[in-house]
Amino acid sequence: MIGKYITGRAKPSFYAIRDLAAAANESVDWLAEGAKLNVQATLDHAEKIGDLRPLTDEFVAIPRYDANLAAGAGAFNERAQILDHIPFTKEFLAKKLGRSNVDGLVMLEARGDSMEPTIGDGDLVLVDQADKNLADGILAFVHDDTAYVKRVRHVPGGIEVISDNRADYPPYLLSGNRLEEFRIIGRVRWIGRVVGR
C-alpha cells in the first residue's frame, strides 16, 4: 500500500496518514511536508497564525493552539504554539461554514463556565480570524491582556459583553477608555465538545 501511495496509484486516508506519522514518531506535518513546523504568533494582535496545506484531496487540517480563551476569568497566553491539528473535510467547511479554504481558521480551547450551556470548560472553538466585524454574535477577543470568548452586542456608546451563564456572570459595558484595550481575534464559527464528561 505504501508503494501505491508513493507512485500515486492510491491516496491515503487521513487515518492512514495519522498512523504512518505515529509509526515514524513524527507529526502529520512532517509526513506531508518533510519538515517539522515551528509556528509561533501573537494572538493579542489578532494576526493570522498558521499556513495550512491540504492533508489529502478531501481533508484539511486546522491547527489547535495552546492559547486558552477564558469563558469566565482566566489568564491570557501571550505566545501561542501549535499543539496538533484537527482534520475537517473540505465539503464540511464549504457546506457548513461557506469556506473554500482554511486561511485564518484556528482552533482554541475555552476555559471557564461563563458561556454555559453554549460553550463549556474545555470545549474546542473554531475561530475565523478573517471575520473581525463587530457584529452581534460570539466573538473571541482580547481585553486587558486576557483572551475571552463571549457574546458581544454593539450598543450606543460602546460594546455590551454578554455571558450565556447570566446568573453568575452579568453583562457589562465596554465604553470610553476601556474600548482602547478591546481587540477582536475572530468570530466563533464551530464548537466541539466531548459528551459525557
Coordinates of C-alpha atoms in Angstrom, one line a residue:
M1 CA 0.0 0.0 0.0
I2 CA 2.8 2.4 0.8
G3 CA 4.2 1.7 -2.7
K4 CA 0.9 2.7 -4.1
Y5 CA 0.9 5.9 -2.1
I6 CA 4.5 6.7 -3.4
T7 CA 3.6 6.0 -7.0
G8 CA 0.3 7.9 -6.8
R9 CA -1.9 4.8 -7.6
A10 CA -3.7 5.3 -4.3
K11 CA -4.3 8.2 -1.9
P12 CA -4.1 7.6 1.8
S13 CA -7.0 8.5 4.1
F14 CA -6.4 10.9 7.0
Y15 CA -6.3 7.9 9.3
A16 CA -3.6 6.2 7.2
I17 CA -1.6 9.5 7.3
R18 CA -2.1 9.7 11.0
D19 CA -0.9 6.1 11.6
L20 CA 2.1 6.5 9.3
A21 CA 3.2 9.6 11.1
A22 CA 2.7 7.9 14.5
A23 CA 4.7 4.9 13.3
A24 CA 7.6 7.2 12.2
N25 CA 7.2 9.1 15.5
E26 CA 6.7 12.3 13.6
S27 CA 3.9 14.8 13.1
V28 CA 1.4 14.8 10.3
D29 CA 3.1 18.0 9.0
W30 CA 6.4 16.2 8.8
L31 CA 4.9 13.4 6.8
A32 CA 3.1 15.8 4.4
E33 CA 5.8 18.4 4.1
G34 CA 9.1 16.7 5.0
A35 CA 9.9 19.1 7.8
K36 CA 8.7 20.0 11.3
L37 CA 6.8 23.2 11.6
N38 CA 7.8 25.7 14.3
V39 CA 4.9 28.2 14.3
Q40 CA 4.5 30.9 16.9
A41 CA 2.4 34.0 16.7
T42 CA 1.0 36.7 18.9
L43 CA -2.8 36.4 19.5
D44 CA -3.1 39.8 21.2
H45 CA -2.5 41.4 17.7
A46 CA -5.1 39.0 16.3
E47 CA -2.8 38.1 13.5
K48 CA -3.3 35.2 11.2
I49 CA -1.5 32.1 12.5
G50 CA -0.7 29.0 10.6
D51 CA -0.1 28.4 6.9
L52 CA -2.0 25.3 6.2
R53 CA -1.9 22.8 3.3
P54 CA -4.3 20.1 2.4
L55 CA -3.7 16.7 4.0
T56 CA -5.4 14.9 1.1
D57 CA -7.9 15.8 -1.6
E58 CA -10.7 15.5 0.9
F59 CA -9.2 16.7 4.2
V60 CA -7.6 19.8 5.5
A61 CA -6.0 20.3 9.0
I62 CA -6.8 23.3 11.2
P63 CA -4.2 24.0 13.9
R64 CA -5.1 23.8 17.5
Y65 CA -3.1 26.2 19.6
D66 CA -2.2 26.2 23.3
A67 CA -3.7 29.6 23.9
N68 CA -6.9 29.4 26.0
L69 CA -9.9 31.6 25.7
A70 CA -11.4 32.5 29.1
A71 CA -15.1 31.8 29.3
G72 CA -15.1 33.4 32.7
A73 CA -11.9 34.6 34.3
G74 CA -8.5 33.3 33.2
A75 CA -5.0 34.2 32.1
F76 CA -4.1 35.0 28.5
N77 CA -1.3 33.2 26.8
E78 CA 0.7 35.9 25.0
R79 CA 2.5 33.5 22.7
A80 CA 0.7 30.6 21.1
Q81 CA 2.2 27.3 19.8
I82 CA 0.6 24.6 17.7
L83 CA -0.4 21.6 19.8
D84 CA -1.8 19.5 16.9
H85 CA -4.2 19.7 14.0
I86 CA -7.9 18.9 13.8
P87 CA -9.0 17.4 10.5
F88 CA -12.0 18.7 8.6
T89 CA -13.4 17.7 5.3
K90 CA -13.4 20.4 2.6
E91 CA -17.0 19.5 2.0
F92 CA -17.9 20.3 5.6
L93 CA -16.1 23.6 5.5
A94 CA -17.9 24.6 2.3
K95 CA -21.4 23.5 3.3
K96 CA -21.4 24.5 7.0
L97 CA -19.0 27.5 7.1
G98 CA -19.1 28.7 3.5
R99 CA -15.4 28.4 3.3
S100 CA -13.3 27.2 0.3
N101 CA -10.0 27.4 2.2
V102 CA -8.7 27.3 5.8
D103 CA -6.9 30.7 5.8
G104 CA -7.2 32.3 9.2
L105 CA -9.0 29.4 10.9
V106 CA -7.7 28.3 14.2
M107 CA -8.8 26.0 17.0
L108 CA -8.6 27.2 20.6
E109 CA -9.8 25.8 23.9
A110 CA -12.4 27.6 26.1
R111 CA -11.9 27.7 29.8
G112 CA -14.5 28.5 32.5
D113 CA -18.2 28.3 32.8
S114 CA -19.5 31.7 31.8
M115 CA -20.7 30.6 28.4
E116 CA -22.5 27.5 29.6
P117 CA -24.6 25.9 28.2
T118 CA -23.4 27.0 24.8
I119 CA -19.7 26.6 25.4
G120 CA -18.3 24.6 28.3
D121 CA -15.0 24.4 30.1
G122 CA -12.6 22.5 27.8
D123 CA -14.7 22.8 24.6
L124 CA -12.9 23.5 21.4
V125 CA -13.9 26.6 19.4
L126 CA -13.1 27.2 15.8
V127 CA -12.3 30.9 15.3
D128 CA -12.3 32.6 12.0
Q129 CA -9.7 35.3 12.1
A130 CA -10.8 36.6 8.7
D131 CA -14.1 37.7 10.3
K132 CA -13.3 40.6 12.7
N133 CA -16.6 42.5 12.1
L134 CA -18.0 44.0 15.3
A135 CA -21.4 42.4 14.7
D136 CA -23.7 40.7 17.2
G137 CA -22.6 37.2 17.9
I138 CA -20.0 35.1 19.7
L139 CA -16.5 36.5 19.3
A140 CA -13.0 35.7 20.5
F141 CA -11.4 38.9 21.7
V142 CA -8.7 40.3 23.8
H143 CA -9.3 42.8 26.6
D144 CA -6.8 43.8 29.3
D145 CA -4.3 41.2 28.1
T146 CA -6.9 38.4 28.6
A147 CA -8.5 36.4 25.7
Y148 CA -12.2 35.8 26.0
V149 CA -15.0 34.1 24.1
K150 CA -18.3 35.9 24.8
R151 CA -21.4 37.2 23.0
V152 CA -21.0 40.8 22.1
R153 CA -23.6 43.4 21.1
H154 CA -22.8 46.8 19.6
V155 CA -24.8 49.4 21.6
P156 CA -24.8 53.2 21.6
G157 CA -21.7 54.3 23.3
G158 CA -19.9 51.0 23.4
I159 CA -19.9 47.2 23.4
E160 CA -22.1 45.0 25.6
V161 CA -20.3 41.8 26.6
I162 CA -22.7 39.0 27.4
S163 CA -22.2 35.6 29.0
D164 CA -24.7 32.9 28.4
N165 CA -24.5 32.0 32.1
R166 CA -26.0 35.3 33.2
A167 CA -26.9 34.1 36.7
D168 CA -23.2 34.0 37.6
Y169 CA -21.8 36.5 35.0
P170 CA -23.9 39.6 34.4
P171 CA -23.4 41.6 31.2
Y172 CA -21.1 44.5 31.3
L173 CA -20.4 47.5 29.0
L174 CA -17.1 48.4 27.4
S175 CA -17.0 52.1 26.6
G176 CA -14.7 55.1 26.6
N177 CA -11.1 54.3 27.6
R178 CA -12.0 50.6 28.1
L179 CA -12.6 50.2 24.4
E180 CA -8.9 51.0 23.6
E181 CA -7.9 47.6 25.0
F182 CA -10.5 45.7 23.0
R183 CA -9.2 43.7 20.0
I184 CA -11.1 41.1 18.1
I185 CA -9.3 37.8 17.4
G186 CA -12.2 36.5 15.2
R187 CA -15.7 35.1 15.1
V188 CA -16.5 31.7 16.7
R189 CA -17.8 29.5 13.9
W190 CA -17.9 26.0 15.3
I191 CA -17.9 24.3 18.8
G192 CA -16.5 20.9 19.6
R193 CA -17.4 19.1 22.8
V194 CA -16.8 15.7 24.4
V195 CA -20.1 14.3 25.6
G196 CA -20.4 12.6 29.0
R197 CA -17.6 14.3 30.8

